[in-house]
Structures are given as C-alpha cells and as structure tokens.
PDB file of N, CA and C in Angstrom:
ATOM      1  N   UNK R   1      12.322  19.498  -1.083  1.00 71.00           N
ATOM      2  CA  UNK R   1      11.941  19.442   0.313  1.00 71.00           C
ATOM      3  C   UNK R   1      10.799  18.449   0.529  1.00 71.00           C
ATOM      4  N   UNK R   2       9.827  18.447  -0.363  1.00 74.00           N
ATOM      5  CA  UNK R   2       8.675  17.563  -0.176  1.00 74.00           C
ATOM      6  C   UNK R   2       9.059  16.090  -0.291  1.00 74.00           C
ATOM      7  N   UNK R   3      10.106  15.806  -1.052  1.00 75.00           N
ATOM      8  CA  UNK R   3      10.519  14.415  -1.256  1.00 75.00           C
ATOM      9  C   UNK R   3      10.924  13.727   0.035  1.00 75.00           C
ATOM     10  N   UNK R   4      11.354  14.492   1.039  1.00 75.00           N
ATOM     11  CA  UNK R   4      11.750  13.872   2.302  1.00 75.00           C
ATOM     12  C   UNK R   4      10.560  13.267   3.049  1.00 75.00           C
ATOM     13  N   UNK R   5       9.346  13.617   2.653  1.00 74.00           N
ATOM     14  CA  UNK R   5       8.155  13.092   3.312  1.00 74.00           C
ATOM     15  C   UNK R   5       7.497  11.948   2.549  1.00 74.00           C
ATOM     16  N   UNK R   6       8.093  11.544   1.445  1.00 75.00           N
ATOM     17  CA  UNK R   6       7.532  10.455   0.645  1.00 75.00           C
ATOM     18  C   UNK R   6       8.210   9.135   0.982  1.00 75.00           C
ATOM     19  N   UNK R   7       7.434   8.056   1.106  1.00 73.00           N
ATOM     20  CA  UNK R   7       8.039   6.744   1.338  1.00 73.00           C
ATOM     21  C   UNK R   7       8.946   6.372   0.170  1.00 73.00           C
ATOM     22  N   UNK R   8      10.110   5.835   0.481  1.00 73.00           N
ATOM     23  CA  UNK R   8      11.086   5.524  -0.560  1.00 73.00           C
ATOM     24  C   UNK R   8      10.940   4.100  -1.072  1.00 73.00           C
ATOM     25  N   UNK R   9      11.336   3.933  -2.318  1.00 71.00           N
ATOM     26  CA  UNK R   9      11.463   2.616  -2.936  1.00 71.00           C
ATOM     27  C   UNK R   9      12.919   2.489  -3.329  1.00 71.00           C
ATOM     28  N   UNK R  10      13.530   1.349  -3.020  1.00 70.00           N
ATOM     29  CA  UNK R  10      14.936   1.150  -3.349  1.00 70.00           C
ATOM     30  C   UNK R  10      15.153   1.276  -4.846  1.00 70.00           C
ATOM     31  N   UNK R  11      16.127   2.065  -5.237  1.00 66.00           N
ATOM     32  CA  UNK R  11      16.457   2.227  -6.647  1.00 66.00           C
ATOM     33  C   UNK R  11      16.978   0.910  -7.203  1.00 66.00           C
ATOM     34  N   UNK R  12      16.629   0.627  -8.417  1.00 66.00           N
ATOM     35  CA  UNK R  12      17.103  -0.584  -9.065  1.00 66.00           C
ATOM     36  C   UNK R  12      16.151  -1.757  -8.952  1.00 66.00           C
ATOM     37  N   UNK R  13      15.197  -1.678  -8.038  1.00 68.00           N
ATOM     38  CA  UNK R  13      14.225  -2.761  -7.930  1.00 68.00           C
ATOM     39  C   UNK R  13      13.251  -2.666  -9.096  1.00 68.00           C
ATOM     40  N   UNK R  14      12.794  -3.812  -9.562  1.00 74.00           N
ATOM     41  CA  UNK R  14      11.803  -3.786 -10.632  1.00 74.00           C
ATOM     42  C   UNK R  14      10.447  -3.415 -10.043  1.00 74.00           C
ATOM     43  N   UNK R  15       9.606  -2.813 -10.852  1.00 69.00           N
ATOM     44  CA  UNK R  15       8.297  -2.365 -10.380  1.00 69.00           C
ATOM     45  C   UNK R  15       7.469  -3.520  -9.832  1.00 69.00           C
ATOM     46  N   UNK R  16       7.695  -4.732 -10.312  1.00 75.00           N
ATOM     47  CA  UNK R  16       6.944  -5.885  -9.830  1.00 75.00           C
ATOM     48  C   UNK R  16       7.253  -6.266  -8.396  1.00 75.00           C
ATOM     49  N   UNK R  17       8.349  -5.767  -7.848  1.00 77.00           N
ATOM     50  CA  UNK R  17       8.707  -6.087  -6.465  1.00 77.00           C
ATOM     51  C   UNK R  17       8.390  -4.949  -5.503  1.00 77.00           C
ATOM     52  N   UNK R  18       7.886  -3.825  -6.006  1.00 77.00           N
ATOM     53  CA  UNK R  18       7.570  -2.701  -5.134  1.00 77.00           C
ATOM     54  C   UNK R  18       6.407  -3.065  -4.216  1.00 77.00           C
ATOM     55  N   UNK R  19       6.356  -2.499  -3.013  1.00 81.00           N
ATOM     56  CA  UNK R  19       5.228  -2.774  -2.111  1.00 81.00           C
ATOM     57  C   UNK R  19       3.923  -2.203  -2.669  1.00 81.00           C
ATOM     58  N   UNK R  20       2.816  -2.857  -2.348  1.00 83.00           N
ATOM     59  CA  UNK R  20       1.513  -2.380  -2.810  1.00 83.00           C
ATOM     60  C   UNK R  20       1.060  -1.148  -2.038  1.00 83.00           C
ATOM     61  N   UNK R  21       1.478  -1.054  -0.770  1.00 85.00           N
ATOM     62  CA  UNK R  21       1.113   0.085   0.069  1.00 85.00           C
ATOM     63  C   UNK R  21       2.343   0.539   0.838  1.00 85.00           C
ATOM     64  N   UNK R  22       2.616   1.843   0.786  1.00 86.00           N
ATOM     65  CA  UNK R  22       3.719   2.426   1.547  1.00 86.00           C
ATOM     66  C   UNK R  22       3.144   3.571   2.375  1.00 86.00           C
ATOM     67  N   UNK R  23       3.502   3.596   3.650  1.00 88.00           N
ATOM     68  CA  UNK R  23       3.040   4.653   4.547  1.00 88.00           C
ATOM     69  C   UNK R  23       4.256   5.205   5.282  1.00 88.00           C
ATOM     70  N   UNK R  24       4.307   6.514   5.414  1.00 87.00           N
ATOM     71  CA  UNK R  24       5.387   7.152   6.169  1.00 87.00           C
ATOM     72  C   UNK R  24       4.776   8.202   7.078  1.00 87.00           C
ATOM     73  N   UNK R  25       5.143   8.159   8.346  1.00 88.00           N
ATOM     74  CA  UNK R  25       4.662   9.134   9.323  1.00 88.00           C
ATOM     75  C   UNK R  25       5.847  10.003   9.729  1.00 88.00           C
ATOM     76  N   UNK R  26       5.686  11.316   9.630  1.00 86.00           N
ATOM     77  CA  UNK R  26       6.743  12.264   9.996  1.00 86.00           C
ATOM     78  C   UNK R  26       6.216  13.168  11.100  1.00 86.00           C
ATOM     79  N   UNK R  27       7.002  13.309  12.157  1.00 87.00           N
ATOM     80  CA  UNK R  27       6.638  14.179  13.274  1.00 87.00           C
ATOM     81  C   UNK R  27       7.497  15.436  13.221  1.00 87.00           C
ATOM     82  N   UNK R  28       6.901  16.589  13.502  1.00 85.00           N
ATOM     83  CA  UNK R  28       7.600  17.865  13.447  1.00 85.00           C
ATOM     84  C   UNK R  28       7.793  18.415  14.852  1.00 85.00           C
ATOM     85  N   UNK R  29       9.034  18.686  15.206  1.00 82.00           N
ATOM     86  CA  UNK R  29       9.349  19.343  16.471  1.00 82.00           C
ATOM     87  C   UNK R  29       8.729  18.660  17.672  1.00 82.00           C
ATOM     88  N   UNK R  30       8.508  19.430  18.708  1.00 80.00           N
ATOM     89  CA  UNK R  30       7.950  18.890  19.952  1.00 80.00           C
ATOM     90  C   UNK R  30       6.426  19.017  19.924  1.00 80.00           C
ATOM     91  N   UNK R  31       5.798  18.091  19.219  1.00 76.00           N
ATOM     92  CA  UNK R  31       4.340  18.074  19.154  1.00 76.00           C
ATOM     93  C   UNK R  31       3.735  19.150  18.275  1.00 76.00           C
ATOM     94  N   UNK R  32       4.530  19.714  17.366  1.00 82.00           N
ATOM     95  CA  UNK R  32       4.002  20.799  16.541  1.00 82.00           C
ATOM     96  C   UNK R  32       3.258  20.320  15.303  1.00 82.00           C
ATOM     97  N   UNK R  33       3.314  19.038  15.004  1.00 86.00           N
ATOM     98  CA  UNK R  33       2.569  18.553  13.850  1.00 86.00           C
ATOM     99  C   UNK R  33       3.010  17.180  13.405  1.00 86.00           C
ATOM    100  N   UNK R  34       2.227  16.628  12.516  1.00 85.00           N
ATOM    101  CA  UNK R  34       2.501  15.304  11.980  1.00 85.00           C
ATOM    102  C   UNK R  34       2.041  15.286  10.523  1.00 85.00           C
ATOM    103  N   UNK R  35       2.753  14.533   9.716  1.00 84.00           N
ATOM    104  CA  UNK R  35       2.362  14.335   8.317  1.00 84.00           C
ATOM    105  C   UNK R  35       2.334  12.841   8.045  1.00 84.00           C
ATOM    106  N   UNK R  36       1.283  12.392   7.414  1.00 87.00           N
ATOM    107  CA  UNK R  36       1.168  10.993   7.015  1.00 87.00           C
ATOM    108  C   UNK R  36       1.097  10.977   5.497  1.00 87.00           C
ATOM    109  N   UNK R  37       2.060  10.316   4.873  1.00 86.00           N
ATOM    110  CA  UNK R  37       2.042  10.192   3.419  1.00 86.00           C
ATOM    111  C   UNK R  37       1.794   8.741   3.058  1.00 86.00           C
ATOM    112  N   UNK R  38       1.030   8.558   2.014  1.00 86.00           N
ATOM    113  CA  UNK R  38       0.635   7.219   1.587  1.00 86.00           C
ATOM    114  C   UNK R  38       0.958   7.075   0.110  1.00 86.00           C
ATOM    115  N   UNK R  39       1.586   5.976  -0.226  1.00 83.00           N
ATOM    116  CA  UNK R  39       1.815   5.621  -1.621  1.00 83.00           C
ATOM    117  C   UNK R  39       1.190   4.263  -1.862  1.00 83.00           C
ATOM    118  N   UNK R  40       0.393   4.151  -2.890  1.00 84.00           N
ATOM    119  CA  UNK R  40      -0.302   2.886  -3.140  1.00 84.00           C
ATOM    120  C   UNK R  40      -0.215   2.543  -4.619  1.00 84.00           C
ATOM    121  N   UNK R  41      -0.148   1.266  -4.892  1.00 82.00           N
ATOM    122  CA  UNK R  41      -0.065   0.802  -6.271  1.00 82.00           C
ATOM    123  C   UNK R  41      -1.398   1.029  -6.972  1.00 82.00           C
ATOM    124  N   UNK R  42      -1.332   1.580  -8.170  1.00 80.00           N
ATOM    125  CA  UNK R  42      -2.557   1.813  -8.937  1.00 80.00           C
ATOM    126  C   UNK R  42      -3.185   0.491  -9.376  1.00 80.00           C
ATOM    127  N   UNK R  43      -2.444  -0.593  -9.269  1.00 80.00           N
ATOM    128  CA  UNK R  43      -2.999  -1.903  -9.619  1.00 80.00           C
ATOM    129  C   UNK R  43      -4.107  -2.314  -8.662  1.00 80.00           C
ATOM    130  N   UNK R  44      -4.071  -1.819  -7.433  1.00 83.00           N
ATOM    131  CA  UNK R  44      -5.081  -2.216  -6.453  1.00 83.00           C
ATOM    132  C   UNK R  44      -5.984  -1.075  -6.010  1.00 83.00           C
ATOM    133  N   UNK R  45      -5.661   0.167  -6.407  1.00 83.00           N
ATOM    134  CA  UNK R  45      -6.428   1.289  -5.881  1.00 83.00           C
ATOM    135  C   UNK R  45      -6.329   2.495  -6.810  1.00 83.00           C
ATOM    136  N   UNK R  46      -7.464   3.153  -7.049  1.00 85.00           N
ATOM    137  CA  UNK R  46      -7.434   4.405  -7.802  1.00 85.00           C
ATOM    138  C   UNK R  46      -7.530   5.570  -6.815  1.00 85.00           C
ATOM    139  N   UNK R  47      -7.517   6.782  -7.304  1.00 85.00           N
ATOM    140  CA  UNK R  47      -7.496   7.961  -6.434  1.00 85.00           C
ATOM    141  C   UNK R  47      -8.741   8.043  -5.550  1.00 85.00           C
ATOM    142  N   UNK R  48      -9.900   7.748  -6.096  1.00 84.00           N
ATOM    143  CA  UNK R  48     -11.136   7.818  -5.307  1.00 84.00           C
ATOM    144  C   UNK R  48     -11.130   6.781  -4.190  1.00 84.00           C
ATOM    145  N   UNK R  49     -10.650   5.585  -4.483  1.00 84.00           N
ATOM    146  CA  UNK R  49     -10.578   4.537  -3.459  1.00 84.00           C
ATOM    147  C   UNK R  49      -9.555   4.888  -2.391  1.00 84.00           C
ATOM    148  N   UNK R  50      -8.429   5.484  -2.800  1.00 87.00           N
ATOM    149  CA  UNK R  50      -7.413   5.906  -1.835  1.00 87.00           C
ATOM    150  C   UNK R  50      -7.979   6.961  -0.897  1.00 87.00           C
ATOM    151  N   UNK R  51      -8.720   7.916  -1.434  1.00 87.00           N
ATOM    152  CA  UNK R  51      -9.328   8.948  -0.608  1.00 87.00           C
ATOM    153  C   UNK R  51     -10.319   8.339   0.380  1.00 87.00           C
ATOM    154  N   UNK R  52     -11.119   7.389  -0.061  1.00 85.00           N
ATOM    155  CA  UNK R  52     -12.055   6.696   0.826  1.00 85.00           C
ATOM    156  C   UNK R  52     -11.301   5.976   1.936  1.00 85.00           C
ATOM    157  N   UNK R  53     -10.206   5.290   1.580  1.00 85.00           N
ATOM    158  CA  UNK R  53      -9.385   4.575   2.555  1.00 85.00           C
ATOM    159  C   UNK R  53      -8.792   5.529   3.588  1.00 85.00           C
ATOM    160  N   UNK R  54      -8.212   6.639   3.145  1.00 86.00           N
ATOM    161  CA  UNK R  54      -7.569   7.585   4.061  1.00 86.00           C
ATOM    162  C   UNK R  54      -8.603   8.245   4.970  1.00 86.00           C
ATOM    163  N   UNK R  55      -9.762   8.588   4.433  1.00 87.00           N
ATOM    164  CA  UNK R  55     -10.816   9.185   5.269  1.00 87.00           C
ATOM    165  C   UNK R  55     -11.288   8.206   6.347  1.00 87.00           C
ATOM    166  N   UNK R  56     -11.489   6.946   5.972  1.00 86.00           N
ATOM    167  CA  UNK R  56     -11.920   5.943   6.949  1.00 86.00           C
ATOM    168  C   UNK R  56     -10.830   5.704   7.990  1.00 86.00           C
ATOM    169  N   UNK R  57      -9.584   5.686   7.561  1.00 85.00           N
ATOM    170  CA  UNK R  57      -8.450   5.506   8.468  1.00 85.00           C
ATOM    171  C   UNK R  57      -8.392   6.661   9.472  1.00 85.00           C
ATOM    172  N   UNK R  58      -8.545   7.898   8.994  1.00 87.00           N
ATOM    173  CA  UNK R  58      -8.518   9.067   9.873  1.00 87.00           C
ATOM    174  C   UNK R  58      -9.682   9.039  10.860  1.00 87.00           C
ATOM    175  N   UNK R  59     -10.862   8.671  10.400  1.00 88.00           N
ATOM    176  CA  UNK R  59     -12.023   8.601  11.287  1.00 88.00           C
ATOM    177  C   UNK R  59     -11.822   7.532  12.354  1.00 88.00           C
ATOM    178  N   UNK R  60     -11.247   6.404  11.969  1.00 87.00           N
ATOM    179  CA  UNK R  60     -10.972   5.344  12.936  1.00 87.00           C
ATOM    180  C   UNK R  60      -9.948   5.814  13.962  1.00 87.00           C
ATOM    181  N   UNK R  61      -8.915   6.511  13.524  1.00 85.00           N
ATOM    182  CA  UNK R  61      -7.883   7.015  14.433  1.00 85.00           C
ATOM    183  C   UNK R  61      -8.459   8.035  15.415  1.00 85.00           C
ATOM    184  N   UNK R  62      -9.425   8.842  14.957  1.00 88.00           N
ATOM    185  CA  UNK R  62     -10.051   9.835  15.826  1.00 88.00           C
ATOM    186  C   UNK R  62     -11.126   9.220  16.713  1.00 88.00           C
ATOM    187  N   UNK R  63     -11.533   7.996  16.408  1.00 89.00           N
ATOM    188  CA  UNK R  63     -12.581   7.346  17.183  1.00 89.00           C
ATOM    189  C   UNK R  63     -13.975   7.784  16.789  1.00 89.00           C
ATOM    190  N   UNK R  64     -14.120   8.362  15.607  1.00 89.00           N
ATOM    191  CA  UNK R  64     -15.442   8.776  15.137  1.00 89.00           C
ATOM    192  C   UNK R  64     -16.027   7.690  14.244  1.00 89.00           C
ATOM    193  N   UNK R  65     -17.315   7.774  14.070  1.00 77.00           N
ATOM    194  CA  UNK R  65     -18.002   6.770  13.259  1.00 77.00           C
ATOM    195  C   UNK R  65     -17.627   6.932  11.791  1.00 77.00           C
ATOM    196  N   UNK R  66     -17.495   5.815  11.137  1.00 72.00           N
ATOM    197  CA  UNK R  66     -17.248   5.844   9.698  1.00 72.00           C
ATOM    198  C   UNK R  66     -18.471   5.286   8.993  1.00 72.00           C
ATOM    199  N   UNK R  67     -18.791   5.865   7.871  1.00 75.00           N
ATOM    200  CA  UNK R  67     -19.910   5.347   7.096  1.00 75.00           C
ATOM    201  C   UNK R  67     -19.378   4.363   6.064  1.00 75.00           C
ATOM    202  N   UNK R  68     -20.187   3.402   5.749  1.00 74.00           N
ATOM    203  CA  UNK R  68     -19.809   2.420   4.744  1.00 74.00           C
ATOM    204  C   UNK R  68     -19.904   3.092   3.386  1.00 74.00           C
ATOM    205  N   UNK R  69     -18.818   3.065   2.605  1.00 71.00           N
ATOM    206  CA  UNK R  69     -18.869   3.736   1.303  1.00 71.00           C
ATOM    207  C   UNK R  69     -19.871   3.073   0.371  1.00 71.00           C
ATOM    208  N   UNK R  70     -20.512   3.883  -0.442  1.00 71.00           N
ATOM    209  CA  UNK R  70     -21.459   3.381  -1.425  1.00 71.00           C
ATOM    210  C   UNK R  70     -20.753   3.288  -2.772  1.00 71.00           C
ATOM    211  N   UNK R  71     -20.634   2.101  -3.277  1.00 69.00           N
ATOM    212  CA  UNK R  71     -20.003   1.893  -4.573  1.00 69.00           C
ATOM    213  C   UNK R  71     -21.100   1.828  -5.631  1.00 69.00           C
ATOM    214  N   UNK R  72     -21.616   2.995  -5.984  1.00 70.00           N
ATOM    215  CA  UNK R  72     -22.755   3.086  -6.890  1.00 70.00           C
ATOM    216  C   UNK R  72     -22.355   3.615  -8.255  1.00 70.00           C
ATOM    217  N   UNK R  73     -21.082   3.564  -8.569  1.00 69.00           N
ATOM    218  CA  UNK R  73     -20.604   4.118  -9.831  1.00 69.00           C
ATOM    219  C   UNK R  73     -21.280   3.531 -11.047  1.00 69.00           C
ATOM    220  N   UNK R  74     -21.548   2.225 -11.038  1.00 69.00           N
ATOM    221  CA  UNK R  74     -22.155   1.615 -12.222  1.00 69.00           C
ATOM    222  C   UNK R  74     -23.621   1.992 -12.371  1.00 69.00           C
ATOM    223  N   UNK R  75     -24.281   2.394 -11.284  1.00 70.00           N
ATOM    224  CA  UNK R  75     -25.664   2.849 -11.428  1.00 70.00           C
ATOM    225  C   UNK R  75     -25.704   4.285 -11.934  1.00 70.00           C
ATOM    226  N   UNK R  76     -24.685   5.065 -11.589  1.00 70.00           N
ATOM    227  CA  UNK R  76     -24.622   6.448 -12.066  1.00 70.00           C
ATOM    228  C   UNK R  76     -24.045   6.499 -13.474  1.00 70.00           C
ATOM    229  N   UNK R  77     -22.967   5.747 -13.687  1.00 70.00           N
ATOM    230  CA  UNK R  77     -22.292   5.688 -14.985  1.00 70.00           C
ATOM    231  C   UNK R  77     -22.270   4.242 -15.463  1.00 70.00           C
ATOM    232  N   UNK R  78     -23.368   3.747 -16.014  1.00 72.00           N
ATOM    233  CA  UNK R  78     -23.389   2.339 -16.432  1.00 72.00           C
ATOM    234  C   UNK R  78     -22.375   2.085 -17.544  1.00 72.00           C
ATOM    235  N   UNK R  79     -21.802   0.879 -17.555  1.00 71.00           N
ATOM    236  CA  UNK R  79     -20.849   0.564 -18.622  1.00 71.00           C
ATOM    237  C   UNK R  79     -21.565   0.523 -19.967  1.00 71.00           C
ATOM    238  N   UNK R  80     -20.840   0.744 -21.041  1.00 75.00           N
ATOM    239  CA  UNK R  80     -21.474   0.704 -22.363  1.00 75.00           C
ATOM    240  C   UNK R  80     -22.005  -0.689 -22.661  1.00 75.00           C
ATOM    241  N   UNK R  81     -23.040  -0.739 -23.488  1.00 73.00           N
ATOM    242  CA  UNK R  81     -23.624  -2.026 -23.858  1.00 73.00           C
ATOM    243  C   UNK R  81     -22.591  -2.860 -24.600  1.00 73.00           C
ATOM    244  N   UNK R  82     -22.560  -4.117 -24.261  1.00 68.00           N
ATOM    245  CA  UNK R  82     -21.661  -5.047 -24.941  1.00 68.00           C
ATOM    246  C   UNK R  82     -22.424  -6.337 -25.181  1.00 68.00           C
ATOM    247  N   UNK R  83     -22.274  -6.897 -26.357  1.00 73.00           N
ATOM    248  CA  UNK R  83     -22.948  -8.161 -26.648  1.00 73.00           C
ATOM    249  C   UNK R  83     -22.212  -9.335 -26.005  1.00 73.00           C
ATOM    250  N   UNK R  84     -21.012  -9.086 -25.499  1.00 70.00           N
ATOM    251  CA  UNK R  84     -20.245 -10.146 -24.844  1.00 70.00           C
ATOM    252  C   UNK R  84     -20.893 -10.503 -23.516  1.00 70.00           C
ATOM    253  N   UNK R  85     -21.108 -11.761 -23.286  1.00 71.00           N
ATOM    254  CA  UNK R  85     -21.651 -12.246 -22.026  1.00 71.00           C
ATOM    255  C   UNK R  85     -20.559 -13.020 -21.302  1.00 71.00           C
ATOM    256  N   UNK R  86     -20.173 -12.552 -20.147  1.00 71.00           N
ATOM    257  CA  UNK R  86     -19.137 -13.262 -19.404  1.00 71.00           C
ATOM    258  C   UNK R  86     -19.716 -14.558 -18.847  1.00 71.00           C
ATOM    259  N   UNK R  87     -18.898 -15.592 -18.711  1.00 70.00           N
ATOM    260  CA  UNK R  87     -19.401 -16.869 -18.205  1.00 70.00           C
ATOM    261  C   UNK R  87     -19.807 -16.748 -16.744  1.00 70.00           C
ATOM    262  N   UNK R  88     -20.792 -17.524 -16.362  1.00 75.00           N
ATOM    263  CA  UNK R  88     -21.213 -17.539 -14.967  1.00 75.00           C
ATOM    264  C   UNK R  88     -20.218 -18.368 -14.163  1.00 75.00           C
ATOM    265  N   UNK R  89     -20.303 -18.266 -12.859  1.00 73.00           N
ATOM    266  CA  UNK R  89     -19.413 -19.063 -12.011  1.00 73.00           C
ATOM    267  C   UNK R  89     -19.660 -20.554 -12.211  1.00 73.00           C
ATOM    268  N   UNK R  90     -20.925 -20.920 -12.435  1.00 75.00           N
ATOM    269  CA  UNK R  90     -21.233 -22.335 -12.674  1.00 75.00           C
ATOM    270  C   UNK R  90     -20.516 -22.837 -13.922  1.00 75.00           C
ATOM    271  N   UNK R  91     -20.504 -22.021 -14.978  1.00 69.00           N
ATOM    272  CA  UNK R  91     -19.801 -22.407 -16.206  1.00 69.00           C
ATOM    273  C   UNK R  91     -18.312 -22.585 -15.958  1.00 69.00           C
ATOM    274  N   UNK R  92     -17.744 -21.729 -15.136  1.00 67.00           N
ATOM    275  CA  UNK R  92     -16.308 -21.818 -14.865  1.00 67.00           C
ATOM    276  C   UNK R  92     -15.963 -23.072 -14.072  1.00 67.00           C
ATOM    277  N   UNK R  93     -16.828 -23.448 -13.127  1.00 72.00           N
ATOM    278  CA  UNK R  93     -16.550 -24.627 -12.305  1.00 72.00           C
ATOM    279  C   UNK R  93     -16.737 -25.926 -13.080  1.00 72.00           C
ATOM    280  N   UNK R  94     -17.570 -25.900 -14.123  1.00 65.00           N
ATOM    281  CA  UNK R  94     -17.797 -27.107 -14.920  1.00 65.00           C
ATOM    282  C   UNK R  94     -16.585 -27.467 -15.759  1.00 65.00           C
ATOM    283  N   UNK R  95     -15.747 -26.511 -16.066  1.00 58.00           N
ATOM    284  CA  UNK R  95     -14.579 -26.759 -16.926  1.00 58.00           C
ATOM    285  C   UNK R  95     -13.546 -27.464 -16.188  1.00 58.00           C
TER     286      UNK R  95
END
C-alpha cells in the first residue's frame, strides 16, 4: 500500500540516469489530507540534509520564517588529523 505513494523510477533504466530529486504529491478524498513524498539521490544529499530541505520547504509553503541552517559539523566532530595537505586554489590554477 505504501508503495503507491512513492515516486517511481522506470524499470530497466541504469542508476546513472535516475533523477536526482523525485517528488510526488498525493491528495486524499475531498480535502481530507495530502502526502508529499520525496526521493533524493544520496550522491547529493544525506538524511540530515534532506530533513533540513524538507523543513525549509514546509516553512516556506506555510509562509513562516525559516532559519539559515548552521553547518557546524566539523567544529563539533572535527575530521581526523591527516598529514595530507590538499592543494590551494592558486596551486590548481597554476597547472
């Protein structure tokens, strides 16, 4: 039953041709409800980012203020130390 509310992908298509974002809106009866389902490629979005996107989308639809998300993950969970130094943009442009 739940599958009828999920956006479909044509069978047989390779994963490289699937859409990055799929949205499906389903209306129930005469104004009795609505369901919005979202499918997004993990290549561009993780679960936390999807939740941030959907919350901002809902707030915009309701006309309420949205707060700018704070992307502070690296200050809370810093990446492990690595001796590798990535090239600067100047180094990349010189090549």
